[in-house]
Coordinates of C-alpha atoms and ligand atoms in Angstrom, one line a residue:
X1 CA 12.6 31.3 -24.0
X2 CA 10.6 28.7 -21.8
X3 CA 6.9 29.2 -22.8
X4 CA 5.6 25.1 -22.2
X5 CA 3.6 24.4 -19.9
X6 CA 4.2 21.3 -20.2
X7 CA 6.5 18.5 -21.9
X8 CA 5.4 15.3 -23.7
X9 CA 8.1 12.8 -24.8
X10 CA 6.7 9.5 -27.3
X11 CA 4.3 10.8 -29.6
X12 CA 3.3 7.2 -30.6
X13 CA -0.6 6.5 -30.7
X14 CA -1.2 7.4 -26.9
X15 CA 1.3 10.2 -27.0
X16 CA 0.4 11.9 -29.7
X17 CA -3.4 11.8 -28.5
X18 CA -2.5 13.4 -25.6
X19 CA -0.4 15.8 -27.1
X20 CA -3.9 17.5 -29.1
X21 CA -5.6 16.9 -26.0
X22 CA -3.4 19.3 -24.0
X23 CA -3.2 21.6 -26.6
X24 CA -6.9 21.8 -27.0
X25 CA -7.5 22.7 -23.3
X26 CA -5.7 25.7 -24.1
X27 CA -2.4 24.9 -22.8
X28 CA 0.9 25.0 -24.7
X29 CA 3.2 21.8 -25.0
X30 CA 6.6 21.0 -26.1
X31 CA 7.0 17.6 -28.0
X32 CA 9.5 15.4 -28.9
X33 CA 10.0 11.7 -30.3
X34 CA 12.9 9.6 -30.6
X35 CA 12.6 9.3 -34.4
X36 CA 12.4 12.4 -35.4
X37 CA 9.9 12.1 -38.1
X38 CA 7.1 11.6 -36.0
X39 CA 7.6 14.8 -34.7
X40 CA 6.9 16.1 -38.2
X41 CA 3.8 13.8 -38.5
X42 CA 2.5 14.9 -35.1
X43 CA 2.9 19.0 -36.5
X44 CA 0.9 18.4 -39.3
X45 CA -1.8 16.7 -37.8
X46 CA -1.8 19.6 -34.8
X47 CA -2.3 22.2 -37.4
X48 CA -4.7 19.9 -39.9
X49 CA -6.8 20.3 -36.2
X50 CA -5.9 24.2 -35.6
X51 CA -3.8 23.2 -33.1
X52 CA -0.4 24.0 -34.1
X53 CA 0.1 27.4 -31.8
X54 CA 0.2 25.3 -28.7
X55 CA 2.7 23.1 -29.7
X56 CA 6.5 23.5 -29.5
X57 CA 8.2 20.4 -31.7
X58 CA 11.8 20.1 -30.7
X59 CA 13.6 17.5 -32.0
X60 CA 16.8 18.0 -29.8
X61 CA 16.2 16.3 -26.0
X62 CA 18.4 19.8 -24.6
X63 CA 16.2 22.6 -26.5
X64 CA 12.8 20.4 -25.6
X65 CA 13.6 20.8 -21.9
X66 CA 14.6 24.3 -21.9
X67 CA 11.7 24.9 -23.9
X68 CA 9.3 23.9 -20.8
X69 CA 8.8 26.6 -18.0
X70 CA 10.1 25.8 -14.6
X71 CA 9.5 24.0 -12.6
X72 CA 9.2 21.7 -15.5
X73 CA 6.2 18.3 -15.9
X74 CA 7.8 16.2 -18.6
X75 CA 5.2 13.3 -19.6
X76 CA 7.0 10.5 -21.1
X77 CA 4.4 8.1 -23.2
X78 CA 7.1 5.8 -24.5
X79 CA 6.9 2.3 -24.6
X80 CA 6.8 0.7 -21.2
X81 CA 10.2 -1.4 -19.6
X82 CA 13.5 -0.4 -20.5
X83 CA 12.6 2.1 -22.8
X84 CA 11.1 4.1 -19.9
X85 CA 14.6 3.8 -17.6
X86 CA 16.6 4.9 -20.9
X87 CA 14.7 7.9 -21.7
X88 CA 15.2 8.8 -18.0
X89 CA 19.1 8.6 -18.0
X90 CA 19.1 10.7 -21.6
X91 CA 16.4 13.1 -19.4
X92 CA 18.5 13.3 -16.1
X93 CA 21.1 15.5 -16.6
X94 CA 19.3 18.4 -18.4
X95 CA 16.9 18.6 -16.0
X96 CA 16.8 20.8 -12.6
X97 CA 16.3 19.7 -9.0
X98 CA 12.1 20.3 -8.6
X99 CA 11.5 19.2 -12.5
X100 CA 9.1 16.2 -12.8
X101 CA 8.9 13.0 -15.1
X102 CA 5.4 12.3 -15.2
X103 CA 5.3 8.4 -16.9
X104 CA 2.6 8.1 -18.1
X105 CA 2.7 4.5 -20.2
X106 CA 1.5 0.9 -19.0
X107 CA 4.2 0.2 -16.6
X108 CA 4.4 -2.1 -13.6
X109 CA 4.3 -0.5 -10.3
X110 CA 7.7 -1.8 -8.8
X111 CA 9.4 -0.5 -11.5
X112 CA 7.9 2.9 -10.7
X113 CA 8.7 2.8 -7.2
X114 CA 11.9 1.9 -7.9
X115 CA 12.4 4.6 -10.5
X116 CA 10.8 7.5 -8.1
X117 CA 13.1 6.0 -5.3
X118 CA 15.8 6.3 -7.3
X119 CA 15.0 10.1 -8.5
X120 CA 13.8 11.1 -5.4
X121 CA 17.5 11.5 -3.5
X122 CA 18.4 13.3 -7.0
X123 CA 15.4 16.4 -6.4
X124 CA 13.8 15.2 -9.1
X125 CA 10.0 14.3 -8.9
X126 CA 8.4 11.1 -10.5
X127 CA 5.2 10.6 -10.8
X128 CA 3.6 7.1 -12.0
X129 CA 0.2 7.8 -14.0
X130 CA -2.0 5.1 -15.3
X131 CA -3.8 6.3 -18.6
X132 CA -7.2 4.4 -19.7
X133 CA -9.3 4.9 -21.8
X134 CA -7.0 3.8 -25.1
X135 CA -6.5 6.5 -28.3
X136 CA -10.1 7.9 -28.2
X137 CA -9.5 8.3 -24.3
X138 CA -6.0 10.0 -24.8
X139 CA -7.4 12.3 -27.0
X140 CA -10.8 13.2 -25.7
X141 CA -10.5 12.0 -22.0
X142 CA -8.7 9.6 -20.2
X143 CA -9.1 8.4 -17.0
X144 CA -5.8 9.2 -15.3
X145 CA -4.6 7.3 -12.1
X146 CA -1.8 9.6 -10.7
X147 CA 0.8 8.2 -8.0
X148 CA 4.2 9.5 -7.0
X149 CA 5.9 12.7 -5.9
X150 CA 2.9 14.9 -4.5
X151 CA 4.8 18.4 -4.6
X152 CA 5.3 18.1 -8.3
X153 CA 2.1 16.3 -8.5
X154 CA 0.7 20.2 -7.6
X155 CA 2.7 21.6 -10.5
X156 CA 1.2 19.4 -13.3
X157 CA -1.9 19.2 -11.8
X158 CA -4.3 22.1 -13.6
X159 CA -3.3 20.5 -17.3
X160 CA -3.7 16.8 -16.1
X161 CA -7.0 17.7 -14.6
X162 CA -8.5 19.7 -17.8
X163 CA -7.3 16.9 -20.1
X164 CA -8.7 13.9 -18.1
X165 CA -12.7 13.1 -18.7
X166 CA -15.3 14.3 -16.8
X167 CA -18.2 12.2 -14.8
X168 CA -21.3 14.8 -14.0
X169 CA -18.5 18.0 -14.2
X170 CA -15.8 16.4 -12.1
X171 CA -12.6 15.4 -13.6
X172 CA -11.5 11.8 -13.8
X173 CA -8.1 12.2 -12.7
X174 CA -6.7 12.3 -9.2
X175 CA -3.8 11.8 -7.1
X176 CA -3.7 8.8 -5.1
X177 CA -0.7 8.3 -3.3
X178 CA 3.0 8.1 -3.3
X179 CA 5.5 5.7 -5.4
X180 CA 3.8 2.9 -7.5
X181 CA 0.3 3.7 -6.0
X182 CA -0.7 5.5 -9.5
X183 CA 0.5 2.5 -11.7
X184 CA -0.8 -0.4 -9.3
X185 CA -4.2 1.5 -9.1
X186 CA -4.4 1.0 -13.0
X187 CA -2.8 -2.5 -12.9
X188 CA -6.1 -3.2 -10.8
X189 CA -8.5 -1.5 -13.1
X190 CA -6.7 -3.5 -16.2
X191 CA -7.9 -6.9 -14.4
X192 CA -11.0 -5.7 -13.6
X193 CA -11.0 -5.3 -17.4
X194 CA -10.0 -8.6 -18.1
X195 CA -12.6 -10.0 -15.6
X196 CA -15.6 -7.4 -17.3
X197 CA -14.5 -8.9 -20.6
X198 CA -14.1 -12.6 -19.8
X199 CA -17.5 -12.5 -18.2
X200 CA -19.1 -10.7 -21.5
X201 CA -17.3 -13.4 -23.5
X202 CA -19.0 -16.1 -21.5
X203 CA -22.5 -15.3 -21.8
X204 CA -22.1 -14.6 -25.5
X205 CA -20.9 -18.1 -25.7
X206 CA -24.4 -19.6 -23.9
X207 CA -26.0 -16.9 -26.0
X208 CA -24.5 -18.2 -28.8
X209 CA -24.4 -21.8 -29.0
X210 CA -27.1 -23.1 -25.7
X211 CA -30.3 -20.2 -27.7
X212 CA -28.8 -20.9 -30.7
X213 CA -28.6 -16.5 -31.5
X214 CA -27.4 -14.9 -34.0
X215 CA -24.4 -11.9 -33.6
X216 CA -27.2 -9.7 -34.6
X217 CA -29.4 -11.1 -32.2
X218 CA -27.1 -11.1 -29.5
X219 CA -26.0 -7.7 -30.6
X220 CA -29.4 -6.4 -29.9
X221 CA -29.7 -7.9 -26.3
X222 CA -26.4 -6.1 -25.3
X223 CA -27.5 -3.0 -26.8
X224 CA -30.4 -3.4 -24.5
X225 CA -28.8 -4.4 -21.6
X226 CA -26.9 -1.1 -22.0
X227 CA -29.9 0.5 -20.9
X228 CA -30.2 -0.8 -17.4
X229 CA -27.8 -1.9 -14.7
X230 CA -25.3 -3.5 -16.5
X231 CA -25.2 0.1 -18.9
X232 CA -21.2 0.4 -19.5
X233 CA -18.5 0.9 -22.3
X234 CA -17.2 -2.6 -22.3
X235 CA -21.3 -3.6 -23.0
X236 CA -22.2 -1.4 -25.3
X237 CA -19.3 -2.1 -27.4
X238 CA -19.6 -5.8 -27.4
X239 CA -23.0 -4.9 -28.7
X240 CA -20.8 -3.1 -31.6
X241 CA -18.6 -5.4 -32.1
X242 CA -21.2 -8.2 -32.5
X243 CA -23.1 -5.9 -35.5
X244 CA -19.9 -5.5 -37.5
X245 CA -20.0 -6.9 -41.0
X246 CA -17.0 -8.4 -43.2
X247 CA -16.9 -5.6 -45.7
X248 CA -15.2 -9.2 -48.0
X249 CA -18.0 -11.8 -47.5
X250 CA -20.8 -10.1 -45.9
X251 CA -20.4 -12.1 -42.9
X252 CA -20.6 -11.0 -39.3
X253 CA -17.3 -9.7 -38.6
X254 CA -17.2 -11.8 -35.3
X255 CA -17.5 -15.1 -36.7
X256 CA -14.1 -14.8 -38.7
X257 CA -12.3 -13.6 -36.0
X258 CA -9.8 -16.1 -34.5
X259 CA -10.6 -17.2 -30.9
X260 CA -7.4 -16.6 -29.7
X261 CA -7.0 -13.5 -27.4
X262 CA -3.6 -11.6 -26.7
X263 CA -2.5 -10.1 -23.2
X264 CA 0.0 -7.8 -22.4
X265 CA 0.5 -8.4 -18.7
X266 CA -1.4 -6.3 -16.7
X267 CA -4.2 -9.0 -16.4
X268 CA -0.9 -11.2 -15.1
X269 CA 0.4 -8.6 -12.7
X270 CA -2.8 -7.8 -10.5
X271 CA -2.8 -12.1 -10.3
X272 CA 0.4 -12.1 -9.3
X273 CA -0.1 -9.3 -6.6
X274 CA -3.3 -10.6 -5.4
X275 CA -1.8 -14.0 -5.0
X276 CA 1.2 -12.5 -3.0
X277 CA -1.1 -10.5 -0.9
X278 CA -2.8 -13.5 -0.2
X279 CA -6.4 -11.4 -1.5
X280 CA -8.4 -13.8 -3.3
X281 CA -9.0 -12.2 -6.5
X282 CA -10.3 -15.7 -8.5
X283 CA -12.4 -13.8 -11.1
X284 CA -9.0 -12.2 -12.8
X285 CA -6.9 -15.3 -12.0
X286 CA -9.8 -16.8 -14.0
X287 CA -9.8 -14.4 -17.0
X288 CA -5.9 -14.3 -17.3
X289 CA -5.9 -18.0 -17.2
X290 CA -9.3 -18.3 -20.2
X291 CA -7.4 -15.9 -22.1
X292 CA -3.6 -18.0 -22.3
X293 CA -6.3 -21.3 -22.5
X294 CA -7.8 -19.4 -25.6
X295 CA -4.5 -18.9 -27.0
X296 CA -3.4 -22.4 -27.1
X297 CA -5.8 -23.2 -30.2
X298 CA -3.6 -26.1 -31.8
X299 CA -3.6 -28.0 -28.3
X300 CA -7.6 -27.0 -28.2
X301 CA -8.2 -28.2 -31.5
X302 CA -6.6 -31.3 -30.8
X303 CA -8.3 -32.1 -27.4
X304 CA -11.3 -31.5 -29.3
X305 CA -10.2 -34.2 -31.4
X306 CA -10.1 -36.7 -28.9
X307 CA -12.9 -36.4 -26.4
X308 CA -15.3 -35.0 -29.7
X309 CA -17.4 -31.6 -29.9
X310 CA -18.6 -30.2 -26.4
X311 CA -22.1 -31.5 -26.3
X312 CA -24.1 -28.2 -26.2
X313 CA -27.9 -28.7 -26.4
X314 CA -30.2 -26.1 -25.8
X315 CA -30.0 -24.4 -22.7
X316 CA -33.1 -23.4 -20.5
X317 CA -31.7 -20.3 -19.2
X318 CA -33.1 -16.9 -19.9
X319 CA -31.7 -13.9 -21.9
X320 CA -33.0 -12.0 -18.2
X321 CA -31.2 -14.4 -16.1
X322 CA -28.1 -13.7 -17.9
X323 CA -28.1 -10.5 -17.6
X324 CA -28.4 -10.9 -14.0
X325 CA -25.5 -13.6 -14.0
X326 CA -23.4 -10.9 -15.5
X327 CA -24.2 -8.2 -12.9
X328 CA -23.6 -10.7 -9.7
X329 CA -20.0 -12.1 -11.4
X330 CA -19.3 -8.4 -11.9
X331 CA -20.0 -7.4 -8.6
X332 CA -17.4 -10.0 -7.0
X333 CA -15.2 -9.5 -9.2
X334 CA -15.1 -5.6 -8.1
X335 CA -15.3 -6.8 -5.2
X336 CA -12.0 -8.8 -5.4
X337 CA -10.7 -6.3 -7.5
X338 CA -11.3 -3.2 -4.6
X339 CA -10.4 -5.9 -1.8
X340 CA -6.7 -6.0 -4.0
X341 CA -6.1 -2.5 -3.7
X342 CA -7.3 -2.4 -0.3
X343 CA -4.8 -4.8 0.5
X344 CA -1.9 -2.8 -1.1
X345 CA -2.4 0.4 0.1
X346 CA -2.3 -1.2 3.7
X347 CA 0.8 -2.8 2.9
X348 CA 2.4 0.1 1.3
X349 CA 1.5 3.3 3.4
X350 CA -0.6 4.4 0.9
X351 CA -3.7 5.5 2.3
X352 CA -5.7 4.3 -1.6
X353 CA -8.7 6.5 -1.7
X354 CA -11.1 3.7 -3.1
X355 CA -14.3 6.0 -3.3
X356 CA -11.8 8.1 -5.4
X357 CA -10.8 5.8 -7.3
X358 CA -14.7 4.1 -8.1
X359 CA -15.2 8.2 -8.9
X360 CA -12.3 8.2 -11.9
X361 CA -13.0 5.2 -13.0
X362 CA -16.5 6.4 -13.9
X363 CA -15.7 7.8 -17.2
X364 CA -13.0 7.7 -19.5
X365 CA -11.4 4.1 -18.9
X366 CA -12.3 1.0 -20.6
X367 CA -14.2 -0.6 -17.6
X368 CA -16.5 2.9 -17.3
X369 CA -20.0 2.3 -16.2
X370 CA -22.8 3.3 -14.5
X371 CA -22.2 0.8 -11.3
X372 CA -19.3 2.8 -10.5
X373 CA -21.3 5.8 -9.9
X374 CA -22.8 3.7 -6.9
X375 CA -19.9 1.8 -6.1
X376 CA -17.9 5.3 -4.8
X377 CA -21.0 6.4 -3.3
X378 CA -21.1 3.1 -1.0
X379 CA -17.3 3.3 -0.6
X380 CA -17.9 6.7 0.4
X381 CA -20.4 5.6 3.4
X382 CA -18.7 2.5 4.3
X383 CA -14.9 2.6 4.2
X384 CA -12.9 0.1 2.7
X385 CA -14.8 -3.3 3.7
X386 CA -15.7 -5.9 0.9
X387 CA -18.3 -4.9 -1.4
X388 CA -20.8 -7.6 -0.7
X389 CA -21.3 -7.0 2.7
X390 CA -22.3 -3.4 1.6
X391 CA -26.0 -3.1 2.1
X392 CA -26.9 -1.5 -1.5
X393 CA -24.8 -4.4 -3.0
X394 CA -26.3 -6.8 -0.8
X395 CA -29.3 -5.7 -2.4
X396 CA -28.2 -6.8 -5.7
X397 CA -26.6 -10.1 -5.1
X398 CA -29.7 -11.4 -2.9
X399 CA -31.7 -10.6 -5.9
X400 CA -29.1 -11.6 -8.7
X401 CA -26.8 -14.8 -6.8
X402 CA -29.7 -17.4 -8.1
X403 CA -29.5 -16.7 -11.8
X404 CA -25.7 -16.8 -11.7
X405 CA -25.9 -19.7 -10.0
X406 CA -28.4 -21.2 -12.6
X407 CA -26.4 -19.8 -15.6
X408 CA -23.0 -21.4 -14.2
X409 CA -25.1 -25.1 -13.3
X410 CA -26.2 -24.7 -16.9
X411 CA -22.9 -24.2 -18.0
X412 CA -21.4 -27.2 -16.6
X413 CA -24.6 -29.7 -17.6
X414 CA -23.9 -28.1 -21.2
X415 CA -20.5 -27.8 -21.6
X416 CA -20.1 -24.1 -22.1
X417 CA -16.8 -23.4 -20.1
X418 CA -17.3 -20.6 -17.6
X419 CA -13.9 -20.0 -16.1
X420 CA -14.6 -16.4 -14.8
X421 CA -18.3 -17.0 -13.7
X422 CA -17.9 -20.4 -11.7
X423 CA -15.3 -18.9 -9.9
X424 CA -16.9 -15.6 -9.3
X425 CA -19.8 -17.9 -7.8
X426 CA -17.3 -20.3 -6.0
X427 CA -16.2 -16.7 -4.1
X428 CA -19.4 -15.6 -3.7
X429 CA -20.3 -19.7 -2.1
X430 CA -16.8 -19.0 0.0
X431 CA -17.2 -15.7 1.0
X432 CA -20.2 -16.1 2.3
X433 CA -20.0 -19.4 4.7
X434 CA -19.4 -18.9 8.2
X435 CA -18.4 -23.4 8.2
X436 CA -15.9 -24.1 5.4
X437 CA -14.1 -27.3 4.7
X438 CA -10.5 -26.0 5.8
X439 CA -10.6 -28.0 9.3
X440 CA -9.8 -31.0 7.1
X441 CA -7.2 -29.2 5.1
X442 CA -5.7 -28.4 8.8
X443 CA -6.1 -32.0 9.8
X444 CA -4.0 -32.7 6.5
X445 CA -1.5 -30.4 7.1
X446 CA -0.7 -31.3 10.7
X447 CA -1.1 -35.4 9.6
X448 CA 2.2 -34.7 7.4
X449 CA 3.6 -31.5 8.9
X450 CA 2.7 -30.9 12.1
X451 CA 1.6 -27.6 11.6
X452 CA -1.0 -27.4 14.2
X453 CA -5.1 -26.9 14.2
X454 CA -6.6 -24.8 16.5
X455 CA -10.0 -25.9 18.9
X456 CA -12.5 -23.6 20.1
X457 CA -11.8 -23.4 23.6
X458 CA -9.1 -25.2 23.8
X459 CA -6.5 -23.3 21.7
X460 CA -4.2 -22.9 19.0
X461 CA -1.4 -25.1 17.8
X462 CA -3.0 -28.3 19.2
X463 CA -1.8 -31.5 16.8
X464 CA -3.4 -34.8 16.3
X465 CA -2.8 -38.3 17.3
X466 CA -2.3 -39.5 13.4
X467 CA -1.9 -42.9 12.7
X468 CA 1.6 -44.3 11.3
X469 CA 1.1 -44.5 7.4
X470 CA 5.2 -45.3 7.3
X471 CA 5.6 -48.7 4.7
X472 CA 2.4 -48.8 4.0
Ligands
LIG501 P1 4.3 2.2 -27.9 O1 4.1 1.5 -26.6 O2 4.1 1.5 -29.2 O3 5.7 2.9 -27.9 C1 6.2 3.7 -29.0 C2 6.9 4.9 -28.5 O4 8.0 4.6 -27.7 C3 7.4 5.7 -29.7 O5 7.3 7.1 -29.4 C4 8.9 5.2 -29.7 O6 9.8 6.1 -30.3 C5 9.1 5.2 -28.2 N1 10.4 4.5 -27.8 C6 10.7 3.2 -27.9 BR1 9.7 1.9 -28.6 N2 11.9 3.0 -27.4 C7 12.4 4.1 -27.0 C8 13.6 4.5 -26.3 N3 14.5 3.6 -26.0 N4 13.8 5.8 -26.1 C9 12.8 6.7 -26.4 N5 11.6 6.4 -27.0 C10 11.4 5.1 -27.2 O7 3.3 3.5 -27.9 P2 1.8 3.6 -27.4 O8 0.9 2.6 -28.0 O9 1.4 5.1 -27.7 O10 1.8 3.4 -25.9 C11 2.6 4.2 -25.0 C12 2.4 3.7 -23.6 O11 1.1 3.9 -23.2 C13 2.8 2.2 -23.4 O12 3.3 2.1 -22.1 C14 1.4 1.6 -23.5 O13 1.4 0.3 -22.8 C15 0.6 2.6 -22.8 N6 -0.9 2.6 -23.1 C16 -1.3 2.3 -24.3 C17 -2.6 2.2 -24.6 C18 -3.1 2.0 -26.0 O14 -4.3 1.8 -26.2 N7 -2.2 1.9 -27.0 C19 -3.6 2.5 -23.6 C20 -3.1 2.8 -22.4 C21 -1.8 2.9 -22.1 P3 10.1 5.9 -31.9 O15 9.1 6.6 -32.6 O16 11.5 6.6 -32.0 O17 10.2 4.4 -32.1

């Protein structure tokens, strides 16, 4: 007999959290794994939780789907790529024209529109979710970004909404448009992430080496930053991560950890689609391109070698200005980040809630925080224009823009690198110019192209007399 509500396929870390999550809101899910083991694993740790009665283990692919009630949701948290497109072949022909895949993994958003255009002739739904929040998130309360077939979007939507985490009552989880709009939605928030991060990693550098502070020390500052504007996850577990101890030597756990950070390509892909959108989005470029520079340490150690160790001498800058550096450079780069999805829900038809989406993101994802709660608030007055021309951010960046710019001048005079900040301000410098320096870049381009300037007055596509720089 069919009694799931609901199907989960991958019970892998994110799976398997997600599994006991729906089960713990009261609703009964069917589970299966490729290797059938874990399915065992997974049973014991559902009843080790008093779980067990909402969970239907079926390590046959036929009896797992006939064990869901129609129309059936089947999530699938397998790893993303191929895997994904494989589990949907095995999945296709047991399934029912109105069933749903809900994918749930870290995939990229072409290759979910591609895979709910492909269903979608078939009568089969497919909807794209972005998950965040990592295994405490999957388990407790994610933050879940849902894209794709709307109908069957309805039939899913009671469990997805229960299991996803809730900001002041209201669930972090909606729907927010069709195809890829779910996946690129997270893409976004994942290079916000990398931005958030880069920028934290930054200031603990100048904290670190220009006032000379210890992890302790620095882990005390972010632990009181997390009490005012800056108050997020991402902050208040870098003020975590810098109390940690070496259970082995003693020593702060920080200090032993290799500089070399790993990526896993969302930071890439929402750089990729800003560039092809042509959205500036310079604060992710810039902390996709510190973390591959990071994980080049041979070629770093070497370079070191030659032009000797980065001349940092005490910096003048304030633990208060700082803290106000970080809240400007996060501001553009939510900015950029927004301006992205803006952008792609233009060019795709999608109609991208983004006071919605500031409202999910509130609680339960990694970049969480209390700016957030008045980002969707100002997205909810005033549409979707560029957060720094909104008056309550305007507010902050009159009052912040100095000490960023201080902490970034500092920077260069004392060799701290800033990748993520200097070009947050560089935005911030660009952004808000009404005379830039591109009439000589047109000059350029017409001198060796002929592409054409334009003249107030006098019109568009004027060109030059350039002289002759032939055999010179
Ligand atoms: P993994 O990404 O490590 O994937 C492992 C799961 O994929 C196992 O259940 C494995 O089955 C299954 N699988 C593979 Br590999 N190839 C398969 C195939 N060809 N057919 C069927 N199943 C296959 O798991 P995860 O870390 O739980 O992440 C799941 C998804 O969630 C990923 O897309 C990830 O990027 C995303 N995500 C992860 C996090 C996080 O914090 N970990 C956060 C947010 C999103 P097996 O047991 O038979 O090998």
């Amino acid at each position: 007999m069919s009694t799931a509500d609901i199907g989960l396929i991958g019970l892998a870390v994110m799976g398997s959290n997600l599994a006991l999550n729906i089960a713990e809101k009261g609703y009964t899910v069917a589970v299966h794994n490729r290797t059938a083991s874990r399915i065992d694993d997974f049973v014991v740790t559902a009843k080790a939780q008093g779980l067990d009665g909402k969970v239907i283990p079926e390590a046959d692919l036929a009896k797992f789907v006939q064990a869901i009630k129609a129309p059936r949701s089947i999530i699938i948290m397998v790893k993303a790529g191929k895997p994904v497109d494989e589990m949907i072949e095995e999945l296709l022909p047991l399934l029912d024209k109105g069933d749903a895949i809900i994918e749930c993994g870290n995939s990229l958003f072409t290759d979910t529109q591609r895979r709910f255009d492909y269903l979608k002739p078939k009568g089969i739904g497919y909807l794209g979710v972005g998950v965040s929040g990592g295994e405490e998130g999957a388990r407790h309360g994610p933050s879940i970004m849902v894209g794709g077939s709307k109908e069957q979007w309805h039939n899913a939507e009671a469990v997805l909404t229960a299991i996803a985490a809730k900001f002041n009552g209201e669930s972090c989880c909606a729907y927010l448009g069709e195809g890829g709009a779910g996946h690129f939605v997270k893409t976004i928030h994942n290079g916000i992430e990398y931005g958030d991060m880069q920028m934290i990693a930054e200031v603990y550098g100048v904290m670190r080496d220009g006032l000379g502070m210890s992890p302790k020390d620095c882990a005390a500052v972010f632990k009181e930053w997390n009490k005012g504007p800056l108050n997020s996850y991402l902050i208040e577990i870098t003020g975590h991560v810098l109390d940690a101890v070496d259970g082995e030597t003693g020593k702060p756990l920080v200090e032993l950890i290799l500089d070399k950070a790993g990526q896993k390509g969302t930071g890439v892909w929402s750089a990729i689609a800003a560039q092809q959108m042509g959205v500036p989005a310079t604060a992710i470029e810039g902390a996709v391109a510190a973390r591959s520079i990071s994980a080049r340490k041979d070629e770093r150690v070497a370079a070191e070698a030659i032009y000797g160790k980065p001349n940092r001498a005490k910096t003048d800058v304030t633990l208060a200005e700082l803290e106000k550096a970080l809240l400007a450079g996060k501001i553009v780069s939510y900015a950029q980040g927004f301006a992205v999805i803006a952008k792609a829900s233009e060019e795709n038809g999608w109609a991208l809630p983004l006071a919605t989406i500031a409202k999910i993101w509130r609680a339960g994802c990694i970049i969480r925080s209390r700016f957030l709660d008045q980002m969707s608030s100002a997205y909810a007055k005033g549409g979707n224009v560029n957060l720094l021309v909104v008056p309550d951010f305007v507010a902050i960046m009159k009052d912040s823009h100095p000490s960023l710019r201080k902490v970034v001048a500092a920077a260069a005079t004392g060799e701290f690198p800033m990748i993520c900040l200097s070009a947050a301000l560089s935005y911030f410098d660009s952004y808000r110019q009404a005379q830039g320096t591109a009439n000589l870049i047109q000059g350029q381009r017409d001198f060796f192209g002929a592409h054409g300037f334009e003249i107030a007055g006098r019109g568009a596509d004027l060109h030059g007399t350039w002289p002759s720089t032939l055999g010179k």
